[in-house]
Coordinates of C-alpha atoms and ligand atoms in Angstrom, one line a residue:
M1 CA 278.3 283.5 -4.7
P2 CA 281.0 283.2 -2.4
A3 CA 280.4 283.3 1.5
I4 CA 277.2 284.2 3.0
V5 CA 276.6 285.2 6.8
L6 CA 273.1 284.7 8.0
L7 CA 272.5 286.2 11.9
G8 CA 270.3 287.5 14.5
A9 CA 269.6 291.0 14.9
Q10 CA 268.0 291.0 18.1
W11 CA 268.0 289.1 20.9
G12 CA 268.1 285.9 19.3
D13 CA 264.9 283.5 18.4
E14 CA 264.4 285.7 15.3
G15 CA 263.7 282.5 13.0
K16 CA 267.6 282.0 12.1
G17 CA 266.6 278.3 11.6
K18 CA 264.0 278.5 9.4
A19 CA 265.6 280.9 7.0
T20 CA 268.6 278.9 7.1
D21 CA 266.8 275.8 6.4
A22 CA 264.6 277.6 3.7
M23 CA 268.0 278.4 1.8
G24 CA 269.6 275.2 2.4
S25 CA 268.9 273.4 -1.1
R26 CA 270.9 275.8 -2.8
V27 CA 273.8 276.1 -0.4
D28 CA 276.9 273.8 -0.3
Y29 CA 277.7 274.4 3.3
V30 CA 276.0 275.7 6.0
V31 CA 278.4 276.3 8.9
K32 CA 277.6 276.9 12.7
Y33 CA 280.6 279.6 13.9
N34 CA 279.5 280.6 17.4
G35 CA 277.6 279.2 20.5
G36 CA 276.7 275.8 21.4
N37 CA 273.6 274.3 22.9
N38 CA 272.2 277.2 24.0
A39 CA 270.9 277.9 20.8
G40 CA 267.7 276.7 19.8
H41 CA 266.3 276.3 16.6
T42 CA 262.6 275.4 15.5
I43 CA 262.2 274.4 12.3
V44 CA 258.9 272.9 10.3
V45 CA 259.4 271.0 7.0
D46 CA 256.3 269.3 5.7
G47 CA 254.5 269.9 8.8
E48 CA 257.1 267.9 10.7
K49 CA 258.8 270.0 13.5
Y50 CA 262.3 269.7 14.2
A51 CA 264.5 271.7 17.4
L52 CA 268.0 271.7 16.7
H53 CA 270.3 272.9 19.4
L54 CA 273.8 272.0 18.4
L55 CA 273.4 271.1 14.6
P56 CA 273.7 273.2 11.8
A57 CA 270.0 274.0 10.4
G58 CA 271.6 272.5 7.0
I59 CA 271.5 268.9 8.7
L60 CA 267.6 268.7 7.4
T61 CA 268.9 269.4 3.7
P62 CA 270.3 266.4 2.2
S63 CA 272.4 268.3 -0.7
C64 CA 274.3 270.4 1.8
T65 CA 277.0 269.6 4.0
P66 CA 276.3 270.7 7.8
V67 CA 279.7 271.5 9.8
I68 CA 280.4 272.8 13.2
G69 CA 283.1 275.4 12.9
N70 CA 286.1 276.2 15.3
G71 CA 284.4 278.7 16.9
V72 CA 281.5 276.5 18.5
V73 CA 281.5 274.7 22.2
I74 CA 280.4 271.6 21.7
D75 CA 279.0 269.3 24.3
P76 CA 279.7 265.8 22.9
S77 CA 276.6 264.1 25.0
V78 CA 274.3 266.8 23.2
L79 CA 275.7 266.0 20.0
F80 CA 275.4 262.3 19.8
S81 CA 271.9 262.7 21.3
E82 CA 270.8 265.2 18.5
I83 CA 272.2 263.2 15.9
D84 CA 270.3 259.8 17.4
A85 CA 267.1 261.6 17.6
L86 CA 267.5 263.1 14.1
Q87 CA 268.5 259.6 12.6
S88 CA 265.5 258.2 14.5
R89 CA 263.4 260.0 12.3
G90 CA 265.1 259.1 9.2
V91 CA 267.1 262.3 8.8
D92 CA 270.6 261.3 7.1
T93 CA 273.3 262.8 9.4
S94 CA 276.5 261.0 7.9
R95 CA 277.6 264.6 6.2
L96 CA 278.3 266.2 9.3
L97 CA 281.7 267.6 9.7
V98 CA 283.2 269.1 13.2
S99 CA 286.4 271.4 13.5
A100 CA 289.2 269.8 15.5
D101 CA 289.7 273.4 16.8
A102 CA 286.2 273.5 18.3
H103 CA 286.4 273.5 22.2
L104 CA 284.7 270.9 24.5
I105 CA 281.8 271.6 26.9
A106 CA 282.4 269.1 30.1
S107 CA 280.1 268.4 32.6
Y108 CA 282.0 271.2 35.2
H109 CA 281.3 273.7 32.6
Q110 CA 277.6 273.1 33.3
V111 CA 278.1 272.7 36.9
I112 CA 280.0 275.9 37.2
D113 CA 277.4 277.8 35.2
K114 CA 274.6 276.9 37.2
V115 CA 275.9 277.5 40.6
T116 CA 277.7 281.1 39.6
E117 CA 273.8 281.9 38.6
R118 CA 272.9 280.5 41.6
F119 CA 275.6 282.8 43.6
L120 CA 274.8 285.7 41.7
G121 CA 271.4 285.7 42.9
K122 CA 269.6 288.7 41.7
M123 CA 272.4 289.7 39.6
R124 CA 272.1 286.5 37.8
L125 CA 272.3 286.6 34.0
G126 CA 269.8 284.0 32.9
T127 CA 272.3 282.1 31.1
T128 CA 270.4 278.5 29.4
G129 CA 272.8 276.4 32.2
R130 CA 274.3 274.5 29.6
G131 CA 278.2 275.6 30.4
I132 CA 278.3 278.1 27.4
G133 CA 280.0 280.6 29.4
P134 CA 282.3 278.5 31.6
A135 CA 283.5 276.7 28.5
Y136 CA 284.6 279.7 26.4
A137 CA 286.0 281.2 29.7
D138 CA 288.3 278.3 29.7
K139 CA 289.0 278.8 25.8
I140 CA 290.4 282.4 26.3
S141 CA 292.1 281.2 29.6
R142 CA 293.9 279.0 27.5
V143 CA 293.0 275.9 29.7
G144 CA 290.2 274.5 27.5
V145 CA 289.9 271.1 26.1
R146 CA 289.3 270.8 22.2
V147 CA 288.0 268.2 20.0
Q148 CA 291.1 267.2 18.5
D149 CA 292.8 266.6 22.3
V150 CA 290.6 263.2 22.8
F151 CA 292.5 261.4 20.0
D152 CA 295.8 262.1 22.5
E153 CA 295.1 260.5 25.8
K154 CA 298.3 261.9 27.1
I155 CA 297.8 265.5 26.4
L156 CA 294.1 265.3 27.2
R157 CA 295.1 264.0 31.0
Q158 CA 297.7 267.0 31.0
K159 CA 295.0 269.5 29.9
V160 CA 292.3 268.3 32.6
E161 CA 294.8 268.3 35.1
V162 CA 295.5 272.0 34.5
A163 CA 291.6 272.8 33.7
L164 CA 290.3 271.0 37.2
E165 CA 293.0 272.7 39.5
V166 CA 291.4 276.0 39.7
K167 CA 288.5 274.8 39.6
N168 CA 288.1 272.1 42.0
N169 CA 289.3 274.9 44.3
L170 CA 286.2 277.0 43.7
L171 CA 283.6 274.0 43.8
V172 CA 285.1 273.0 46.9
K173 CA 286.1 275.9 48.7
V174 CA 283.6 278.6 47.4
Y175 CA 280.8 277.0 46.1
N176 CA 280.6 273.7 48.5
R177 CA 280.4 271.5 45.8
R178 CA 282.5 268.2 45.7
A179 CA 285.7 268.0 43.4
I180 CA 285.8 266.5 40.4
T181 CA 288.6 264.0 39.5
V182 CA 290.7 264.0 36.6
D183 CA 290.1 260.3 35.7
E184 CA 286.4 260.8 35.5
V185 CA 286.7 264.0 33.1
V186 CA 289.5 261.7 30.8
E187 CA 287.2 258.7 30.9
E188 CA 284.3 260.7 29.7
F189 CA 285.9 262.5 26.9
L190 CA 287.8 259.3 25.8
S191 CA 284.4 257.8 25.5
Y192 CA 283.7 259.9 22.7
C193 CA 286.9 259.3 20.7
D194 CA 285.5 256.6 18.3
R195 CA 281.8 258.3 17.3
I196 CA 283.6 261.7 17.0
R197 CA 286.7 261.0 15.0
P198 CA 284.9 260.3 11.3
M199 CA 283.5 263.9 11.8
V200 CA 286.5 265.4 12.9
A201 CA 288.3 267.8 9.8
D202 CA 290.2 270.9 9.2
T203 CA 287.1 272.6 8.4
G204 CA 288.9 276.0 7.8
L205 CA 290.8 274.4 4.9
L206 CA 288.1 272.3 3.7
L207 CA 285.8 275.3 3.2
S208 CA 288.5 277.5 1.6
R209 CA 288.7 274.9 -0.9
A210 CA 285.0 274.7 -1.3
L211 CA 285.1 278.7 -1.9
D212 CA 288.0 278.2 -4.6
E213 CA 285.3 275.7 -6.3
G214 CA 283.0 278.2 -6.6
R215 CA 280.7 276.5 -3.8
T216 CA 278.2 278.5 -1.8
V217 CA 279.3 278.6 1.8
L218 CA 276.1 279.8 4.7
L219 CA 277.8 280.9 7.7
E220 CA 275.0 280.4 10.5
G221 CA 275.0 282.8 13.4
G222 CA 273.6 281.4 16.7
Q223 CA 272.5 283.8 19.5
A224 CA 272.2 287.7 18.1
T225 CA 273.7 290.8 17.8
M226 CA 272.1 292.2 21.2
L227 CA 274.1 289.2 22.7
D228 CA 277.2 289.6 21.6
V229 CA 280.1 289.8 24.1
D230 CA 281.5 292.9 22.8
H231 CA 278.4 294.7 20.9
G232 CA 275.6 293.4 22.9
T233 CA 274.1 294.4 26.3
Y234 CA 277.0 293.3 28.3
P235 CA 277.2 291.6 31.0
F236 CA 273.7 290.4 30.0
V237 CA 275.1 288.7 26.8
T238 CA 276.1 285.2 25.6
S239 CA 280.1 284.3 25.8
S240 CA 280.5 284.4 22.1
N241 CA 280.5 286.7 18.9
P242 CA 277.5 286.0 17.2
T243 CA 278.3 289.1 14.9
T244 CA 279.7 289.1 11.6
G245 CA 283.2 289.2 12.7
G246 CA 282.5 286.0 14.6
A247 CA 281.8 284.2 11.1
C248 CA 285.3 284.7 10.3
T249 CA 287.3 283.8 13.4
G250 CA 284.8 280.9 14.1
S251 CA 285.1 279.4 10.8
G252 CA 288.5 280.3 9.2
I253 CA 286.8 282.0 6.2
P254 CA 288.6 286.0 5.9
P255 CA 286.4 288.9 5.8
N256 CA 287.4 289.6 2.2
R257 CA 285.4 286.4 1.1
I258 CA 282.1 287.5 2.5
D259 CA 279.8 289.0 0.1
R260 CA 276.3 289.0 1.8
V261 CA 275.1 289.6 5.2
I262 CA 271.8 288.3 6.1
A263 CA 270.1 289.6 9.4
V264 CA 267.1 287.9 10.6
V265 CA 264.9 290.2 12.6
K266 CA 261.5 289.6 14.1
A267 CA 258.3 292.2 13.2
Y268 CA 258.7 292.9 17.1
T269 CA 261.0 291.9 19.6
T270 CA 261.8 289.2 22.1
R271 CA 264.5 288.2 24.7
V272 CA 265.0 285.6 26.9
G273 CA 266.9 285.8 30.2
E274 CA 267.8 289.4 32.2
G275 CA 268.8 292.3 31.0
P276 CA 267.6 295.9 29.4
F277 CA 264.6 295.8 26.7
P278 CA 263.5 299.4 26.1
T279 CA 260.5 298.5 24.0
E280 CA 259.1 295.3 26.4
L281 CA 255.3 295.1 27.3
L282 CA 254.6 294.1 30.7
D283 CA 250.7 294.3 30.0
A284 CA 248.1 292.7 28.3
D285 CA 250.1 293.4 24.8
G286 CA 253.1 291.5 25.9
D287 CA 250.9 288.5 26.6
R288 CA 248.9 288.6 23.6
L289 CA 252.5 288.7 21.5
R290 CA 253.5 285.9 23.5
A291 CA 250.8 284.0 23.0
D292 CA 249.9 284.7 19.3
G293 CA 253.8 284.1 18.4
A294 CA 254.3 281.1 20.8
E295 CA 257.3 282.6 22.4
F296 CA 258.4 280.2 24.7
G297 CA 262.2 279.1 24.5
T298 CA 263.0 276.3 22.2
T299 CA 265.9 275.3 24.4
T300 CA 264.6 275.9 27.8
G301 CA 261.0 276.4 27.8
R302 CA 261.1 279.9 29.5
P303 CA 258.3 282.3 28.4
R304 CA 260.0 285.0 26.1
R305 CA 259.8 288.6 27.2
C306 CA 257.8 290.6 24.3
G307 CA 257.8 293.9 23.1
W308 CA 257.5 296.0 20.0
Y309 CA 259.7 296.6 17.2
D310 CA 262.7 298.7 18.0
A311 CA 264.2 300.1 15.0
V312 CA 267.5 301.7 17.1
I313 CA 268.6 298.1 17.4
A314 CA 268.0 297.1 14.1
R315 CA 269.6 300.0 12.4
Y316 CA 272.7 299.2 15.2
A317 CA 272.7 295.6 14.0
A318 CA 273.0 296.9 10.2
R319 CA 276.0 299.2 11.1
I320 CA 277.8 296.6 13.3
N321 CA 277.6 293.5 11.0
G322 CA 277.4 295.5 7.5
V323 CA 273.9 294.0 6.8
T324 CA 273.3 293.8 3.1
D325 CA 269.6 292.0 3.2
F326 CA 267.4 291.7 6.3
V327 CA 264.9 288.9 6.5
L328 CA 261.7 289.9 8.4
T329 CA 260.0 287.4 10.3
K330 CA 256.9 286.6 12.1
L331 CA 254.9 289.1 10.6
D332 CA 251.6 287.2 10.4
V333 CA 251.9 287.1 14.6
L334 CA 251.1 290.9 14.2
T335 CA 247.8 290.7 12.3
G336 CA 244.5 291.6 14.1
R337 CA 245.9 294.6 15.8
E338 CA 244.0 298.0 14.9
R339 CA 247.8 299.9 14.9
V340 CA 251.3 298.5 15.7
P341 CA 253.8 300.7 17.4
V342 CA 257.2 300.8 16.1
C343 CA 260.2 302.2 18.4
V344 CA 261.9 304.8 16.0
G345 CA 264.5 306.5 18.8
Y346 CA 265.1 306.7 22.5
E347 CA 264.4 309.1 25.1
V348 CA 267.6 309.2 27.4
D349 CA 267.0 311.7 30.4
G350 CA 264.7 313.5 28.4
I351 CA 267.2 313.4 25.5
R352 CA 266.1 312.4 21.8
Q353 CA 268.7 309.7 20.7
D354 CA 268.5 307.6 17.2
E355 CA 271.6 305.6 18.0
M356 CA 272.6 302.9 20.5
P357 CA 273.4 305.0 23.7
M358 CA 277.0 304.6 24.6
T359 CA 276.8 303.4 28.1
Q360 CA 274.9 300.8 29.7
T361 CA 273.4 303.0 32.2
E362 CA 272.1 305.0 29.4
F363 CA 270.6 302.2 27.8
H364 CA 268.8 300.9 31.2
H365 CA 267.5 304.9 31.1
A366 CA 266.3 304.6 27.4
R367 CA 262.2 305.4 26.9
P368 CA 261.0 303.9 23.4
V369 CA 259.8 307.1 21.1
Y370 CA 257.1 305.3 19.2
E371 CA 255.2 306.0 15.5
F372 CA 252.2 304.2 15.1
C373 CA 251.5 302.1 11.6
D374 CA 248.1 301.1 10.6
G375 CA 247.3 297.5 11.4
W376 CA 245.8 294.8 9.3
S377 CA 243.0 292.2 10.2
E378 CA 243.6 289.6 7.0
D379 CA 244.8 286.0 7.1
I380 CA 248.5 287.0 5.3
S381 CA 249.8 283.3 5.8
S382 CA 249.3 282.4 2.2
A383 CA 251.3 285.7 0.7
R384 CA 254.1 284.9 -1.5
T385 CA 254.8 288.6 -2.5
L386 CA 254.5 291.7 -1.3
G387 CA 251.5 292.5 -3.6
D388 CA 249.6 289.3 -1.8
L389 CA 249.8 291.5 1.6
P390 CA 247.1 294.1 2.7
K391 CA 248.2 297.4 1.9
A392 CA 248.5 298.3 6.1
A393 CA 250.8 295.1 6.1
E394 CA 252.8 296.2 3.1
Q395 CA 253.2 299.9 4.6
Y396 CA 254.2 298.4 8.0
V397 CA 257.0 296.1 5.9
H398 CA 258.1 299.6 3.9
A399 CA 258.3 301.7 7.2
L400 CA 260.4 299.0 8.8
E401 CA 262.6 299.2 5.7
D402 CA 263.0 302.9 6.0
L403 CA 264.0 302.8 9.4
S404 CA 266.6 299.8 9.8
G405 CA 269.5 300.8 7.6
A406 CA 269.1 298.2 5.0
R407 CA 266.7 296.2 2.6
I408 CA 263.9 293.5 3.5
S409 CA 264.7 290.9 0.9
A410 CA 262.0 288.4 2.4
V411 CA 259.0 288.3 5.0
G412 CA 258.0 285.4 7.3
V413 CA 254.4 284.8 6.9
G414 CA 254.4 281.2 9.1
P415 CA 256.8 278.9 10.7
G416 CA 256.7 276.6 7.4
R417 CA 259.5 276.2 4.8
D418 CA 257.5 277.9 2.2
A419 CA 255.5 280.6 4.2
T420 CA 257.7 283.5 3.0
V421 CA 257.2 286.5 1.2
V422 CA 260.0 286.8 -1.4
V423 CA 261.2 290.3 -2.2
R424 CA 264.4 289.3 -3.8
D425 CA 266.4 286.2 -4.4
L426 CA 268.4 286.2 -1.2
L427 CA 271.5 284.2 -3.2
G428 CA 270.9 285.9 -6.2
G429 CA 272.8 288.8 -7.6
S430 CA 272.6 292.2 -6.0
Ligands
GDP1 P1 266.0 280.7 15.8 O1 266.7 280.5 17.2 O2 266.7 282.2 15.2 O3 266.2 279.9 14.8 O4 264.5 280.9 16.2 P2 263.6 280.1 17.1 O5 263.6 278.7 16.2 O6 264.3 279.9 18.5 O7 262.2 280.6 17.3 C1 261.6 281.3 16.0 C2 259.9 280.8 16.0 O8 259.4 281.3 15.1 C3 260.1 279.2 15.6 O9 259.1 278.4 16.2 C4 259.8 279.1 14.1 O10 259.1 278.0 13.8 C5 258.7 280.4 14.2 N1 259.0 280.9 12.6 C6 260.0 281.3 12.3 N2 259.7 282.0 11.4 C7 258.0 282.3 11.6 C8 257.3 283.3 10.8 O11 257.3 284.0 9.8 N3 255.9 283.1 11.2 C9 255.7 282.4 12.3 N4 254.2 282.5 12.8 N5 256.4 281.6 12.9 C10 258.1 281.5 12.6
IMO2 P1 269.2 281.3 19.7 O1 270.1 280.5 18.6 C1 267.9 283.5 22.7 C2 270.7 284.1 26.5 C3 270.1 283.2 27.7 C4 270.9 284.5 28.4 C5 271.9 284.8 27.7 C6 273.5 284.0 28.4 O2 268.3 280.2 19.5 O3 268.9 282.6 19.1 P2 273.9 281.6 28.0 O4 273.4 280.1 28.1 O5 274.5 281.8 26.3 O6 275.5 281.8 28.7 O7 273.0 282.9 28.1 O8 271.8 284.7 26.4 N1 270.7 283.3 25.1 C7 269.9 283.1 24.1 N2 268.3 283.7 24.0 N3 268.2 282.8 21.8 C8 269.4 282.0 21.8 O9 269.8 281.4 20.9 C9 270.1 282.1 23.2 N4 271.1 281.8 23.5 C10 271.6 282.6 24.5 O10 268.7 283.5 27.7 O11 270.4 285.5 28.7
MG3 MG1 265.9 279.8 19.3

C-alpha cells in the first residue's frame, strides 16, 4: 500500500490521534503535514493517557518512524518539552525526523497572535494563541525562518532582521508593546541548534525512497476540513491546509502516490473557537454531549461547542478530500438517547440546500433540517463488529453512511486503542 492520508472531516478533535495510533504498528512512517502545536490529540494506550500537540501520533509506536513534514510550523521549545515529557514516561523518541524546510514559530509570533486577537475584540477568531497564524503569515510573506536556518548564523541573523523590521513597528506603534531585539531572537534560535540537528532530514526525499521500497506512509492531518484556510469557514479557520492537497504540499509526496484518504468524523459535531456552526446546541442537549463526550480542548482546555451530526459537512469533506473511507468516532457518547437527530440538509433563507452554501452569509443563515434516528440504551463499548451493536446503533451508522458520501470502515466505541468496531481493514485492499 503506498501513501494514505488521514484527516479530520469536521472542525477538529474528531479522534484523529486515536485513529492514527490504532494503525501505527502496521505503518512504517507517520508524517504530520500541517499545523503545529495548535493541535491536541489525546491517545489512550493500555489505560495510559497521552496528550500530543506537535508530535505525530506515530511517536507512540516503536516500529514506526514519526516525521514532522515541511508543512508544519514548529515551536522548538514545545518540541523539546513534548519529547522530554514522553521520554520521562519511557517512550522512545529517538526515531523522530524533522524536515529542514519546516518553518519555526518564534516568541514574537505568539505575542502577535495574542495582541491581534485582543485588538480584534468582538471580531476575534478564538485562536489557540500559539503563534500559528503569524508564523504561516511570515512563511507566505517570505520573511519566515526555517529549521535549516538555525545552522547558519549569518543567514539566520539576516532573516531575523528582515522579520523583525515590520513587526517591531507594528508592536511598538500599533500595539503599544516593547520592540524585540534581533539578538534575543537569534540567541533563542541558536540555542536549539545542537539538539535539533540530529533530527533534521530531507524528509521529502526519504519518504519518496520509502514509498519506492514498498513502505507504508500515513500522512496525518492536524485540525480539519472546516478549519482549512481555503475550504473551511474562512476567516474562522486555521492558517494551513488540513485537506488532502495539504498532505502533498506539506510532505513532498505527489498526489499520484496517495492511494487512500481516510476522514475521521465524530458521530456528532464539535467546534472550538468562533465561527458559524449550524447544528450547534445551546441547550441542555449540548451540555449533555459535552459532558458525555468529555468535550474540553486538549490544547487550551476550552469547552467545545457541541451539536448534532451534520451530513452536509460530511458530504462536503468527502468531496473536497476525495475520501475513500470514514472512521466514525465516539458513537458510544450517543448511548442513552431516545432518538438522535441528524442534519441532512440546510434551509437557507427559506430555500432547501443539500450542499455547502457558496457564501459566508448563506452559511451564517443556514438552519439545519433534521431527520431522526432511533436511539439505543445498551452499553456499546465492548462491540468489535457491527453485529455486536444494538440494531438502532447499527442503523444509525448505516444512515450516516448513506448520507455522507463514502463508506464507514471503522466505528469508535471508546477512547482506548482497541475500542473500535472494524467494518473493513483500513490498510487492506479495497
Ligand atoms: P484529535 O485532535 O482529532 O486527535 O481528537 P482529540 O484527541 O482532540 O479529541 C478526541 C477525544 O475523544 C480524545 O479525548 C480521545 O481519547 C477521545 N476518543 C477518540 N475516539 C473515541 C471514541 O470512539 N469514543 C470515546 N468515548 N472517546 C473517543
Ligand atoms: P486538532 O488537530 C480544534 C481552531 C482554534 C481557532 C482556529 C484558529 O486537535 O483537531 P489557530 O490557533 O490554529 O490559529 O486557531 O482553529 N483550532 C482547532 N480546533 N482542533 C484543533 O486541532 C484546532 N487547531 C486550531 O480553536 O478556532
Ligand atoms: Mg484535538
